[in-house]
XYZ file of C-alpha atoms in Angstrom:
340
model
C -3.351 -2.734 -3.142
C -4.008 -6.496 -3.922
C -2.728 -8.902 -1.335
C -2.014 -12.381 -1.438
C -3.144 -15.216 0.704
C 0.237 -16.407 2.494
C -1.038 -19.332 4.823
C -4.473 -20.855 5.429
C -4.799 -21.524 9.069
C -7.454 -24.422 9.842
C -6.973 -26.180 12.807
C -10.023 -24.711 14.417
C -13.895 -25.950 14.254
C -16.256 -23.235 14.013
C -15.761 -19.856 13.530
C -12.661 -17.681 15.200
C -13.468 -14.849 17.138
C -10.380 -13.323 17.262
C -6.587 -13.260 16.090
C -3.649 -12.035 16.765
C 0.300 -11.601 16.227
C 3.129 -12.205 18.705
C 5.435 -9.535 18.521
C 7.826 -11.093 16.511
C 5.310 -11.559 13.519
C 6.381 -15.115 13.496
C 3.456 -16.923 15.470
C -0.365 -16.594 15.216
C -2.627 -16.636 18.126
C -5.686 -17.374 17.408
C -9.652 -18.726 19.223
C -13.142 -19.096 18.995
C -16.468 -21.076 19.284
C -14.154 -24.548 20.060
C -13.415 -23.404 23.318
C -9.882 -23.576 22.361
C -6.832 -21.240 21.918
C -4.395 -22.055 19.073
C -0.713 -20.697 18.736
C 0.157 -21.534 14.906
C 3.383 -20.912 12.956
C 2.325 -17.413 10.890
C 5.123 -18.953 7.999
C 4.904 -22.481 8.048
C 1.247 -22.427 9.543
C 1.805 -25.641 11.607
C 0.066 -25.155 14.695
C 2.353 -25.612 17.312
C 0.144 -25.797 20.758
C -3.316 -25.817 22.094
C -4.493 -24.010 25.038
C -7.032 -25.789 26.333
C -9.176 -24.567 29.264
C -12.483 -22.784 28.717
C -15.306 -23.791 28.763
C -17.400 -21.158 26.418
C -16.984 -19.470 23.352
C -13.424 -16.885 23.330
C -13.752 -13.714 22.223
C -11.201 -11.472 22.615
C -6.742 -12.472 23.456
C -3.375 -10.038 24.377
C -0.459 -11.620 24.343
C 2.810 -9.476 26.207
C 5.493 -8.228 24.537
C 7.752 -10.712 25.491
C 5.773 -13.469 24.634
C 6.172 -15.197 27.701
C 1.903 -15.052 29.067
C -1.225 -14.670 27.070
C -4.755 -13.744 28.286
C -7.985 -14.483 27.207
C -11.915 -13.749 27.479
C -15.255 -15.220 26.761
C -18.620 -16.544 27.210
C -16.718 -18.082 30.719
C -16.870 -13.984 32.710
C -13.540 -14.407 33.650
C -10.118 -13.343 32.466
C -7.415 -16.344 32.062
C -3.901 -16.161 32.441
C -1.936 -18.208 30.762
C 1.721 -19.562 31.281
C 2.966 -19.459 26.647
C 5.449 -21.823 27.474
C 3.728 -24.748 29.191
C 0.290 -23.883 27.942
C -1.603 -24.087 31.468
C -3.689 -21.742 33.386
C -1.538 -19.295 36.393
C -4.975 -17.603 37.046
C -8.750 -17.091 36.628
C -9.396 -13.596 37.395
C -13.687 -12.977 38.708
C -15.353 -9.641 38.853
C -17.563 -9.284 35.492
C -21.340 -10.570 35.666
C -21.545 -11.176 31.451
C -19.406 -12.078 29.048
C -16.142 -10.617 28.646
C -16.044 -9.566 25.382
C -12.439 -7.701 25.017
C -9.078 -7.258 26.684
C -5.970 -5.447 26.500
C -2.334 -5.782 28.690
C 0.645 -3.144 28.990
C 3.595 -3.698 27.555
C 5.370 -5.617 30.337
C 1.994 -7.081 30.765
C 1.534 -6.498 34.882
C -1.439 -4.295 34.093
C -4.958 -6.178 32.611
C -7.839 -4.613 30.645
C -10.884 -6.546 30.135
C -14.383 -4.965 28.894
C -17.742 -6.820 28.942
C -20.920 -6.658 28.200
C -21.920 -5.903 31.413
C -21.115 -2.492 30.691
C -18.285 -2.688 32.611
C -14.398 -2.630 32.503
C -12.217 -3.967 35.331
C -8.618 -3.343 35.896
C -6.174 -6.276 37.353
C -2.786 -5.913 38.864
C -1.048 -9.047 37.930
C 2.219 -8.401 40.566
C -1.003 -8.475 43.292
C -2.728 -11.555 45.007
C -5.967 -10.389 44.848
C -7.431 -12.447 41.791
C -10.479 -9.848 41.804
C -9.917 -6.261 40.318
C -8.079 -3.310 41.258
C -10.596 -0.706 39.699
C -14.131 -1.019 38.027
C -15.061 1.949 35.683
C -18.501 1.937 35.714
C -18.971 4.813 32.838
C -20.523 2.740 30.120
C -24.220 2.577 29.522
C -23.502 -0.449 27.166
C -21.467 -3.410 26.368
C -17.762 -2.706 26.112
C -15.960 -3.669 22.631
C -12.532 -2.634 22.579
C -9.890 -1.369 24.792
C -6.467 -0.316 24.055
C -4.247 0.153 27.332
C -0.642 2.078 27.320
C 1.785 2.834 30.364
C -0.766 6.308 30.748
C -4.413 5.997 29.353
C -7.021 3.185 28.693
C -9.229 4.095 25.902
C -12.805 1.949 25.279
C -14.909 2.248 23.152
C -18.590 0.819 23.664
C -21.565 -0.010 21.987
C -23.109 3.260 23.404
C -21.515 5.151 20.395
C -18.735 6.400 22.690
C -15.328 6.581 22.838
C -13.857 7.225 26.841
C -10.364 8.011 27.367
C -9.410 6.940 30.965
C -6.216 9.049 31.885
C -5.340 7.413 34.480
C -2.385 9.714 36.142
C -4.381 12.599 35.885
C -7.778 10.641 37.465
C -10.012 11.678 34.354
C -11.880 10.770 31.679
C -13.254 12.098 28.402
C -15.648 11.171 26.559
C -16.053 11.498 22.581
C -19.514 10.486 21.585
C -19.901 9.560 18.068
C -23.750 9.292 17.298
C -23.381 4.554 16.336
C -22.095 1.703 17.982
C -18.462 1.568 17.973
C -17.231 -1.719 17.897
C -13.561 -1.984 17.335
C -10.988 1.119 18.631
C -7.369 1.703 17.464
C -4.548 4.201 17.723
C -2.627 5.444 14.266
C -0.926 8.164 12.983
C 2.828 9.726 14.427
C 3.333 9.625 18.070
C -0.334 8.205 18.436
C -1.922 11.836 17.474
C -5.052 10.000 16.388
C -7.873 7.260 16.787
C -9.213 4.831 14.652
C -12.523 4.250 15.408
C -14.748 1.046 14.212
C -18.936 1.723 13.754
C -21.728 -0.340 13.410
C -23.102 2.499 10.941
C -19.722 0.702 8.390
C -17.697 3.742 8.693
C -14.187 3.516 10.024
C -14.005 6.991 11.847
C -10.755 8.954 12.349
C -10.418 11.430 15.504
C -7.688 13.676 16.447
C -6.609 12.865 19.893
C -5.511 16.907 20.026
C -8.057 18.499 18.608
C -11.094 17.854 21.286
C -11.514 13.780 19.084
C -12.794 16.136 16.005
C -13.642 13.680 13.482
C -11.110 14.702 10.505
C -12.041 11.866 8.440
C -14.254 8.860 7.479
C -13.229 5.524 5.456
C -16.115 4.055 3.856
C -16.823 0.689 1.507
C -16.558 -2.350 4.415
C -19.947 -4.127 5.727
C -20.180 -3.617 9.491
C -23.943 -4.208 10.636
C -24.320 -6.640 12.780
C -20.936 -8.376 13.442
C -18.012 -6.712 15.458
C -15.263 -6.056 13.125
C -11.908 -5.154 13.795
C -10.093 -2.014 12.492
C -6.132 -1.398 12.437
C -3.743 1.183 11.914
C -0.160 2.528 10.852
C 1.648 5.961 10.055
C -0.028 5.648 6.962
C -2.504 2.462 6.187
C -6.125 1.997 8.252
C -6.817 -1.228 7.870
C -10.684 -2.734 8.069
C -12.732 -6.298 7.707
C -16.286 -6.265 6.386
C -18.941 -9.048 6.663
C -19.210 -9.935 2.979
C -15.644 -11.889 3.428
C -13.318 -9.020 2.383
C -10.687 -6.717 3.850
C -9.912 -3.107 2.688
C -7.482 -1.262 2.896
C -7.103 3.037 2.817
C -4.432 5.585 2.877
C -4.627 7.923 5.664
C -1.542 10.427 5.338
C -0.777 12.745 8.388
C 1.957 14.331 9.919
C 2.505 16.688 13.014
C -0.240 18.306 13.455
C -3.284 18.525 11.037
C -5.823 21.700 11.107
C -8.364 22.520 8.100
C -6.496 25.367 6.619
C -3.380 22.357 5.822
C -6.172 19.858 4.623
C -6.514 18.681 1.195
C -9.670 17.193 -0.033
C -9.537 13.900 -2.023
C -12.385 12.173 -3.877
C -11.148 8.794 -5.042
C -13.683 7.300 -7.288
C -12.581 3.498 -8.890
C -14.630 1.320 -10.736
C -15.731 -0.680 -8.067
C -15.789 2.219 -5.350
C -16.558 5.920 -4.554
C -14.670 7.411 -1.654
C -14.417 10.468 0.224
C -11.426 11.299 2.013
C -9.450 13.444 3.731
C -5.754 13.549 3.555
C -3.391 16.323 5.272
C -1.543 18.667 2.417
C 0.844 15.594 1.958
C 0.296 13.179 -0.849
C 0.865 10.121 -0.897
C 4.356 9.924 -2.617
C 3.925 6.985 -4.962
C 1.559 8.898 -7.125
C 1.804 10.185 -10.606
C 0.580 13.744 -9.752
C -0.486 15.814 -12.585
C -1.767 19.747 -12.995
C 0.182 20.317 -9.942
C 1.277 24.112 -10.391
C 0.071 26.056 -8.236
C -0.515 29.018 -11.246
C -2.633 26.602 -12.980
C -0.643 26.232 -15.780
C -1.135 22.497 -15.847
C 2.303 21.031 -16.119
C 3.033 17.571 -15.885
C 4.878 15.899 -12.473
C 6.896 12.939 -12.702
C 7.876 13.375 -9.057
C 5.556 13.888 -6.319
C 8.039 16.157 -4.708
C 7.573 18.955 -7.175
C 4.564 19.944 -5.591
C 5.867 22.549 -3.189
C 3.507 24.216 -3.075
C 1.521 21.096 -0.669
C 4.468 19.290 0.482
C 7.020 21.970 2.442
C 3.796 23.509 3.561
C 3.324 26.467 1.687
C 0.230 27.039 3.234
C -0.919 30.194 1.431
C -1.091 28.326 -1.519
C -2.539 25.461 -0.526
C -5.154 27.110 1.282
C -6.296 28.884 -2.765
C -6.396 24.962 -4.224
C -7.415 22.462 -1.707
C -9.683 20.460 -4.196
C -8.508 17.954 -5.833
C -10.192 15.256 -8.144
C -8.676 11.560 -8.647
C -9.541 8.989 -10.466
C -7.672 5.355 -10.392
C -8.451 2.784 -12.220
C -8.563 -0.990 -9.954
C -4.951 -1.370 -9.192
C -4.799 2.210 -7.505
C -2.831 3.705 -10.374
C -4.348 7.164 -10.861
C -4.510 8.726 -14.546
C -6.037 12.285 -13.774
C -6.118 14.685 -11.448
C -7.644 17.711 -11.707
C -6.838 20.787 -8.995
C -9.695 23.542 -8.372
């Protein structure tokens, strides 16, 4: 996959710790060591607005879906709530004792959650008058590094090596222990059935939320040993930054159900990397597949849809032929497939 730089935003002084798009993708909101939040046009690169008020470096930013307000956090040990249009602070929320590293809001922006180096997660209801937390979650044994907030769940990644999923309706907490520090968490896959978890061992682990948090795939190739490296995902790709300044994008094809009997092991080898991935039994559509005949006749198939034994859920045939060796070049063009 080739990616070209379409815009460079250079208004910050010093390192940039966080950058996000608004819901339309037309604007980028960024924050960093210079204590400023900058709103820039993603197409022209022009600086639209600067938000000043933090006294310490900014660690994370979130914006509501309607782009009316944003929230930010950092070394101030507070959460700042901003009016986007007039660039003024509406509220400062207190409750943390150390640097606040991550922040999240729900869809309508009424609920804010923040995670801190003090190991706590604070939850605020912005519709209420008090500026102290509505609730404080203290289960983490180390700093909280990443948060995802939905209408019914709060997911928190921690340096203690765990991902905690809080069900706010059932008042339950589910803990998935990964054995290495967690620095980033993102929902992934159709209907958010999976979690993409970035770890300090330079891996992104894919957890099946419908199978007790089972790790179904691990993606490597980037470097993450010292800094918080963000990962993100959609229905087909997992992307991750790297300490060496590069970005990696992994194919991750999944469906409604992911069980061991439906899995296909794939070893992808290029001149630059060697990766072992685990896919569901639907292969990437753009690839030209050879040797796909389930009886081993070795017929070529220009159209991957000819792979009835995989794409149409013929489980018995798929179980007999679950190992593929795929050789690709630097541009991810497949040259050979061996079915074993």
